[in-house]
Amino acid sequence: MKKIDTIIFDLGGVLIDWNPEYVYLDVFNGDRQKMQWFFDNICTMDWNENQDAGYPLQKATEDRIALFPEYEELIRMYYSRWVEMLGEALEGTVQILKSLIDNPNYKVVALTNWSHETFPIALKRFHFLHWFEGILVSGEEKTRKPFPEVYELTLKRFNITAENSIFIDDNLRNIKAAEAFGINGIHFETPEALTEALKTYSISI
């Protein structure tokens, strides 16, 4: 195994909690079935991910309302109340990040699917985002995981050798896409499991 010199972190679901349920569960009066139907059919994850690739939030909202005018009020909530969907830092992972940042043997960067319009909110709220050597924000680049170009861009921008790097993401789809580039992948589930997975690369936290 080659020596690991770079760690690439995803942000949402790994270091930062984000969940539209924080808004919509209350809106739907605790009815999870109705809320899930709305996420599956109206404000879907595929639709939201399109904004992660740089599509304007206002235009995305109007597009959706044109398709589903009877849900206008609920659709407008998605981005007008987006800040309420942003949860707390996942402190266990933040501690792992700090340990890696403090270790001179590793370059630590981030690759995130995130709208360029909302990412500044996270930058202001979470101080640890300023620890990274660099962050590639999908919305700024007009592409996103799992598309190949976002991995190519990350490797090039931060001067990373794929086989000497580890990518940590909570979405297995994104891990598999990274592995296709020769990047070592760790599917994030818990901070404890991440600590154990890093040990397999001789990285102790």
mmCIF file of C-alpha atoms in Angstrom:
data_model
loop_
_atom_site.group_PDB
_atom_site.id
_atom_site.type_symbol
_atom_site.label_atom_id
_atom_site.label_comp_id
_atom_site.label_asym_id
_atom_site.label_seq_id
_atom_site.Cartn_x
_atom_site.Cartn_y
_atom_site.Cartn_z
ATOM 1 C CA MET A 1 0.000 0.000 0.000
ATOM 2 C CA LYS A 2 1.309 3.439 -0.930
ATOM 3 C CA LYS A 3 1.807 6.031 1.785
ATOM 4 C CA ILE A 4 -1.244 8.222 2.310
ATOM 5 C CA ASP A 5 -0.435 11.940 2.235
ATOM 6 C CA THR A 6 -3.841 13.529 1.521
ATOM 7 C CA ILE A 7 -7.249 13.240 3.184
ATOM 8 C CA ILE A 8 -10.313 14.532 1.306
ATOM 9 C CA PHE A 9 -13.441 15.146 3.374
ATOM 10 C CA ASP A 10 -17.023 15.459 2.269
ATOM 11 C CA LEU A 11 -18.857 17.993 4.457
ATOM 12 C CA GLY A 12 -22.627 17.387 4.644
ATOM 13 C CA GLY A 13 -23.378 14.188 6.539
ATOM 14 C CA VAL A 14 -19.728 13.803 7.582
ATOM 15 C CA LEU A 15 -18.845 17.021 9.400
ATOM 16 C CA ILE A 16 -22.120 18.945 9.226
ATOM 17 C CA ASP A 17 -25.665 17.754 9.814
ATOM 18 C CA TRP A 18 -28.144 18.912 7.164
ATOM 19 C CA ASN A 19 -31.695 17.640 6.826
ATOM 20 C CA PRO A 20 -34.821 19.183 5.235
ATOM 21 C CA GLU A 21 -36.871 17.273 7.799
ATOM 22 C CA TYR A 22 -35.960 19.983 10.294
ATOM 23 C CA VAL A 23 -38.362 22.263 8.413
ATOM 24 C CA TYR A 24 -40.884 19.961 6.804
ATOM 25 C CA LEU A 25 -41.678 17.558 9.620
ATOM 26 C CA ASP A 26 -43.228 20.471 11.506
ATOM 27 C CA VAL A 27 -44.893 21.784 8.347
ATOM 28 C CA PHE A 28 -46.537 18.391 7.828
ATOM 29 C CA ASN A 29 -47.574 18.237 11.494
ATOM 30 C CA GLY A 30 -45.347 15.254 12.188
ATOM 31 C CA ASP A 31 -46.807 13.154 9.357
ATOM 32 C CA ARG A 32 -43.683 11.439 8.019
ATOM 33 C CA GLN A 33 -45.564 9.655 5.249
ATOM 34 C CA LYS A 34 -46.852 12.913 3.747
ATOM 35 C CA MET A 35 -43.454 14.550 4.157
ATOM 36 C CA GLN A 36 -41.689 11.663 2.439
ATOM 37 C CA TRP A 37 -44.153 11.766 -0.445
ATOM 38 C CA PHE A 38 -43.302 15.444 -0.892
ATOM 39 C CA PHE A 39 -39.564 14.661 -0.945
ATOM 40 C CA ASP A 40 -40.062 11.756 -3.330
ATOM 41 C CA ASN A 41 -42.247 13.646 -5.780
ATOM 42 C CA ILE A 42 -41.953 17.434 -5.472
ATOM 43 C CA CYS A 43 -38.754 18.735 -3.854
ATOM 44 C CA THR A 44 -36.684 15.650 -4.629
ATOM 45 C CA MET A 45 -33.027 15.026 -3.824
ATOM 46 C CA ASP A 46 -32.253 14.914 -7.565
ATOM 47 C CA TRP A 47 -33.781 18.376 -7.904
ATOM 48 C CA ASN A 48 -31.772 19.698 -4.961
ATOM 49 C CA GLU A 49 -28.564 18.157 -6.287
ATOM 50 C CA ASN A 50 -29.018 20.103 -9.515
ATOM 51 C CA GLN A 51 -28.559 23.275 -7.477
ATOM 52 C CA ASP A 52 -25.431 21.723 -5.965
ATOM 53 C CA ALA A 53 -24.082 21.828 -9.519
ATOM 54 C CA GLY A 54 -24.606 25.583 -9.746
ATOM 55 C CA TYR A 55 -28.201 25.947 -10.923
ATOM 56 C CA PRO A 56 -29.661 29.190 -9.472
ATOM 57 C CA LEU A 57 -31.891 28.636 -6.439
ATOM 58 C CA GLN A 58 -34.483 31.189 -7.515
ATOM 59 C CA LYS A 59 -34.776 29.719 -11.001
ATOM 60 C CA ALA A 60 -34.961 26.178 -9.586
ATOM 61 C CA THR A 61 -37.784 27.277 -7.293
ATOM 62 C CA GLU A 62 -39.760 28.913 -10.106
ATOM 63 C CA ASP A 63 -39.196 25.892 -12.367
ATOM 64 C CA ARG A 64 -40.652 23.614 -9.719
ATOM 65 C CA ILE A 65 -43.625 25.861 -9.045
ATOM 66 C CA ALA A 66 -44.394 25.884 -12.780
ATOM 67 C CA LEU A 67 -44.588 22.074 -12.639
ATOM 68 C CA PHE A 68 -46.482 21.878 -9.340
ATOM 69 C CA PRO A 69 -48.306 25.197 -8.809
ATOM 70 C CA GLU A 70 -50.556 23.738 -6.121
ATOM 71 C CA TYR A 71 -47.446 23.226 -3.938
ATOM 72 C CA GLU A 72 -46.052 26.734 -4.389
ATOM 73 C CA GLU A 73 -45.928 27.619 -0.697
ATOM 74 C CA LEU A 74 -44.195 24.369 0.244
ATOM 75 C CA ILE A 75 -41.711 24.637 -2.621
ATOM 76 C CA ARG A 76 -40.734 28.197 -1.713
ATOM 77 C CA MET A 77 -39.957 27.052 1.819
ATOM 78 C CA TYR A 78 -37.167 24.786 0.604
ATOM 79 C CA TYR A 79 -34.666 27.542 0.005
ATOM 80 C CA SER A 80 -36.281 30.423 1.894
ATOM 81 C CA ARG A 81 -35.962 28.344 5.085
ATOM 82 C CA TRP A 82 -32.811 26.476 4.064
ATOM 83 C CA VAL A 83 -30.837 27.856 7.005
ATOM 84 C CA GLU A 84 -33.211 25.995 9.355
ATOM 85 C CA MET A 85 -32.247 22.720 7.650
ATOM 86 C CA LEU A 86 -28.628 23.248 8.651
ATOM 87 C CA GLY A 87 -28.008 21.315 11.831
ATOM 88 C CA GLU A 88 -25.032 21.169 14.162
ATOM 89 C CA ALA A 89 -21.454 20.090 13.612
ATOM 90 C CA LEU A 90 -20.804 16.359 13.986
ATOM 91 C CA GLU A 91 -18.320 16.852 16.793
ATOM 92 C CA GLY A 92 -16.828 13.369 16.700
ATOM 93 C CA THR A 93 -15.737 13.893 13.109
ATOM 94 C CA VAL A 94 -14.570 17.436 13.820
ATOM 95 C CA GLN A 95 -12.166 15.990 16.412
ATOM 96 C CA ILE A 96 -10.830 13.548 13.804
ATOM 97 C CA LEU A 97 -10.423 16.433 11.365
ATOM 98 C CA LYS A 98 -8.509 18.455 13.965
ATOM 99 C CA SER A 99 -6.144 15.554 14.612
ATOM 100 C CA LEU A 100 -5.406 15.203 10.897
ATOM 101 C CA ILE A 101 -5.011 18.952 10.403
ATOM 102 C CA ASP A 102 -2.495 19.055 13.257
ATOM 103 C CA ASN A 103 -0.452 16.237 11.727
ATOM 104 C CA PRO A 104 2.162 17.657 9.318
ATOM 105 C CA ASN A 105 2.197 14.382 7.357
ATOM 106 C CA TYR A 106 -1.191 15.095 5.754
ATOM 107 C CA LYS A 107 -2.723 17.583 3.400
ATOM 108 C CA VAL A 108 -6.407 17.922 4.314
ATOM 109 C CA VAL A 109 -8.928 19.307 1.817
ATOM 110 C CA ALA A 110 -12.675 19.064 1.236
ATOM 111 C CA LEU A 111 -14.870 18.163 -1.718
ATOM 112 C CA THR A 112 -18.519 19.031 -1.191
ATOM 113 C CA ASN A 113 -21.760 18.995 -3.130
ATOM 114 C CA TRP A 114 -23.122 22.364 -2.050
ATOM 115 C CA SER A 115 -24.824 25.325 -3.693
ATOM 116 C CA HIS A 116 -22.485 28.275 -4.051
ATOM 117 C CA GLU A 117 -25.380 30.473 -2.884
ATOM 118 C CA THR A 118 -25.778 28.779 0.503
ATOM 119 C CA PHE A 119 -22.194 27.716 1.229
ATOM 120 C CA PRO A 120 -21.224 31.153 2.624
ATOM 121 C CA ILE A 121 -23.791 30.556 5.412
ATOM 122 C CA ALA A 122 -21.921 27.416 6.451
ATOM 123 C CA LEU A 123 -18.569 29.210 6.268
ATOM 124 C CA LYS A 124 -19.802 31.773 8.759
ATOM 125 C CA ARG A 125 -21.337 29.212 11.112
ATOM 126 C CA PHE A 126 -18.666 26.508 11.255
ATOM 127 C CA HIS A 127 -15.179 27.699 12.184
ATOM 128 C CA PHE A 128 -13.545 24.381 11.288
ATOM 129 C CA LEU A 129 -14.288 24.932 7.598
ATOM 130 C CA HIS A 130 -11.430 27.437 7.674
ATOM 131 C CA TRP A 131 -8.964 24.747 8.760
ATOM 132 C CA PHE A 132 -8.835 23.083 5.349
ATOM 133 C CA GLU A 133 -6.009 23.729 2.925
ATOM 134 C CA GLY A 134 -8.749 24.152 0.345
ATOM 135 C CA ILE A 135 -12.404 23.360 -0.322
ATOM 136 C CA LEU A 136 -13.824 22.517 -3.721
ATOM 137 C CA VAL A 137 -17.499 23.568 -3.721
ATOM 138 C CA SER A 138 -19.481 21.888 -6.488
ATOM 139 C CA GLY A 139 -21.779 24.868 -7.081
ATOM 140 C CA GLU A 140 -18.816 27.107 -7.792
ATOM 141 C CA GLU A 141 -17.500 24.642 -10.376
ATOM 142 C CA LYS A 142 -20.856 23.928 -12.084
ATOM 143 C CA THR A 143 -20.486 20.190 -11.576
ATOM 144 C CA ARG A 144 -20.889 17.773 -8.668
ATOM 145 C CA LYS A 145 -20.224 14.315 -7.329
ATOM 146 C CA PRO A 146 -20.412 11.660 -8.715
ATOM 147 C CA PHE A 147 -19.533 13.178 -12.103
ATOM 148 C CA PRO A 148 -15.953 12.343 -13.137
ATOM 149 C CA GLU A 149 -14.908 15.940 -13.811
ATOM 150 C CA VAL A 150 -15.298 16.964 -10.166
ATOM 151 C CA TYR A 151 -12.777 14.315 -9.069
ATOM 152 C CA GLU A 152 -10.383 15.241 -11.871
ATOM 153 C CA LEU A 153 -10.641 18.874 -10.835
ATOM 154 C CA THR A 154 -10.016 18.073 -7.167
ATOM 155 C CA LEU A 155 -6.896 16.052 -7.921
ATOM 156 C CA LYS A 156 -5.516 18.741 -10.207
ATOM 157 C CA ARG A 157 -6.370 21.784 -8.083
ATOM 158 C CA PHE A 158 -4.847 20.430 -4.891
ATOM 159 C CA ASN A 159 -1.985 18.560 -6.584
ATOM 160 C CA ILE A 160 -3.144 15.187 -5.270
ATOM 161 C CA THR A 161 -1.882 11.774 -6.367
ATOM 162 C CA ALA A 162 -5.007 9.594 -6.365
ATOM 163 C CA GLU A 163 -3.489 6.447 -4.872
ATOM 164 C CA ASN A 164 -1.906 8.480 -2.049
ATOM 165 C CA SER A 165 -5.235 9.949 -0.998
ATOM 166 C CA ILE A 166 -8.334 8.925 0.954
ATOM 167 C CA PHE A 167 -11.809 10.282 0.270
ATOM 168 C CA ILE A 168 -14.374 10.202 3.099
ATOM 169 C CA ASP A 169 -18.055 10.536 2.117
ATOM 170 C CA ASP A 170 -21.367 9.371 3.558
ATOM 171 C CA ASN A 171 -22.739 8.597 0.079
ATOM 172 C CA LEU A 172 -21.504 5.248 -1.248
ATOM 173 C CA ARG A 173 -22.265 6.363 -4.825
ATOM 174 C CA ASN A 174 -19.701 9.152 -4.462
ATOM 175 C CA ILE A 175 -17.132 6.797 -2.948
ATOM 176 C CA LYS A 176 -17.422 4.364 -5.844
ATOM 177 C CA ALA A 177 -16.974 7.212 -8.336
ATOM 178 C CA ALA A 178 -13.817 8.334 -6.528
ATOM 179 C CA GLU A 179 -12.461 4.792 -6.455
ATOM 180 C CA ALA A 180 -12.813 4.675 -10.239
ATOM 181 C CA PHE A 181 -10.072 7.347 -10.270
ATOM 182 C CA GLY A 182 -7.833 5.274 -8.014
ATOM 183 C CA ILE A 183 -8.684 7.302 -4.920
ATOM 184 C CA ASN A 184 -9.000 5.230 -1.741
ATOM 185 C CA GLY A 185 -12.519 5.530 -0.332
ATOM 186 C CA ILE A 186 -14.000 5.321 3.150
ATOM 187 C CA HIS A 187 -17.781 5.203 3.384
ATOM 188 C CA PHE A 188 -18.604 7.334 6.423
ATOM 189 C CA GLU A 189 -21.116 5.970 8.926
ATOM 190 C CA THR A 190 -19.930 7.072 12.380
ATOM 191 C CA PRO A 191 -16.846 8.847 13.763
ATOM 192 C CA GLU A 192 -15.916 5.655 15.618
ATOM 193 C CA ALA A 193 -16.078 3.581 12.433
ATOM 194 C CA LEU A 194 -14.066 6.234 10.599
ATOM 195 C CA THR A 195 -11.337 6.060 13.229
ATOM 196 C CA GLU A 196 -11.126 2.287 12.761
ATOM 197 C CA ALA A 197 -11.137 2.574 8.967
ATOM 198 C CA LEU A 198 -8.262 5.072 9.069
ATOM 199 C CA LYS A 199 -6.227 2.586 11.117
ATOM 200 C CA THR A 200 -6.271 0.210 8.130
ATOM 201 C CA TYR A 201 -4.195 2.886 6.335
ATOM 202 C CA SER A 202 -1.836 3.163 9.340
ATOM 203 C CA ILE A 203 -3.414 6.473 10.351
ATOM 204 C CA SER A 204 -4.009 6.722 14.093
ATOM 205 C CA ILE A 205 -6.224 9.453 15.550
#
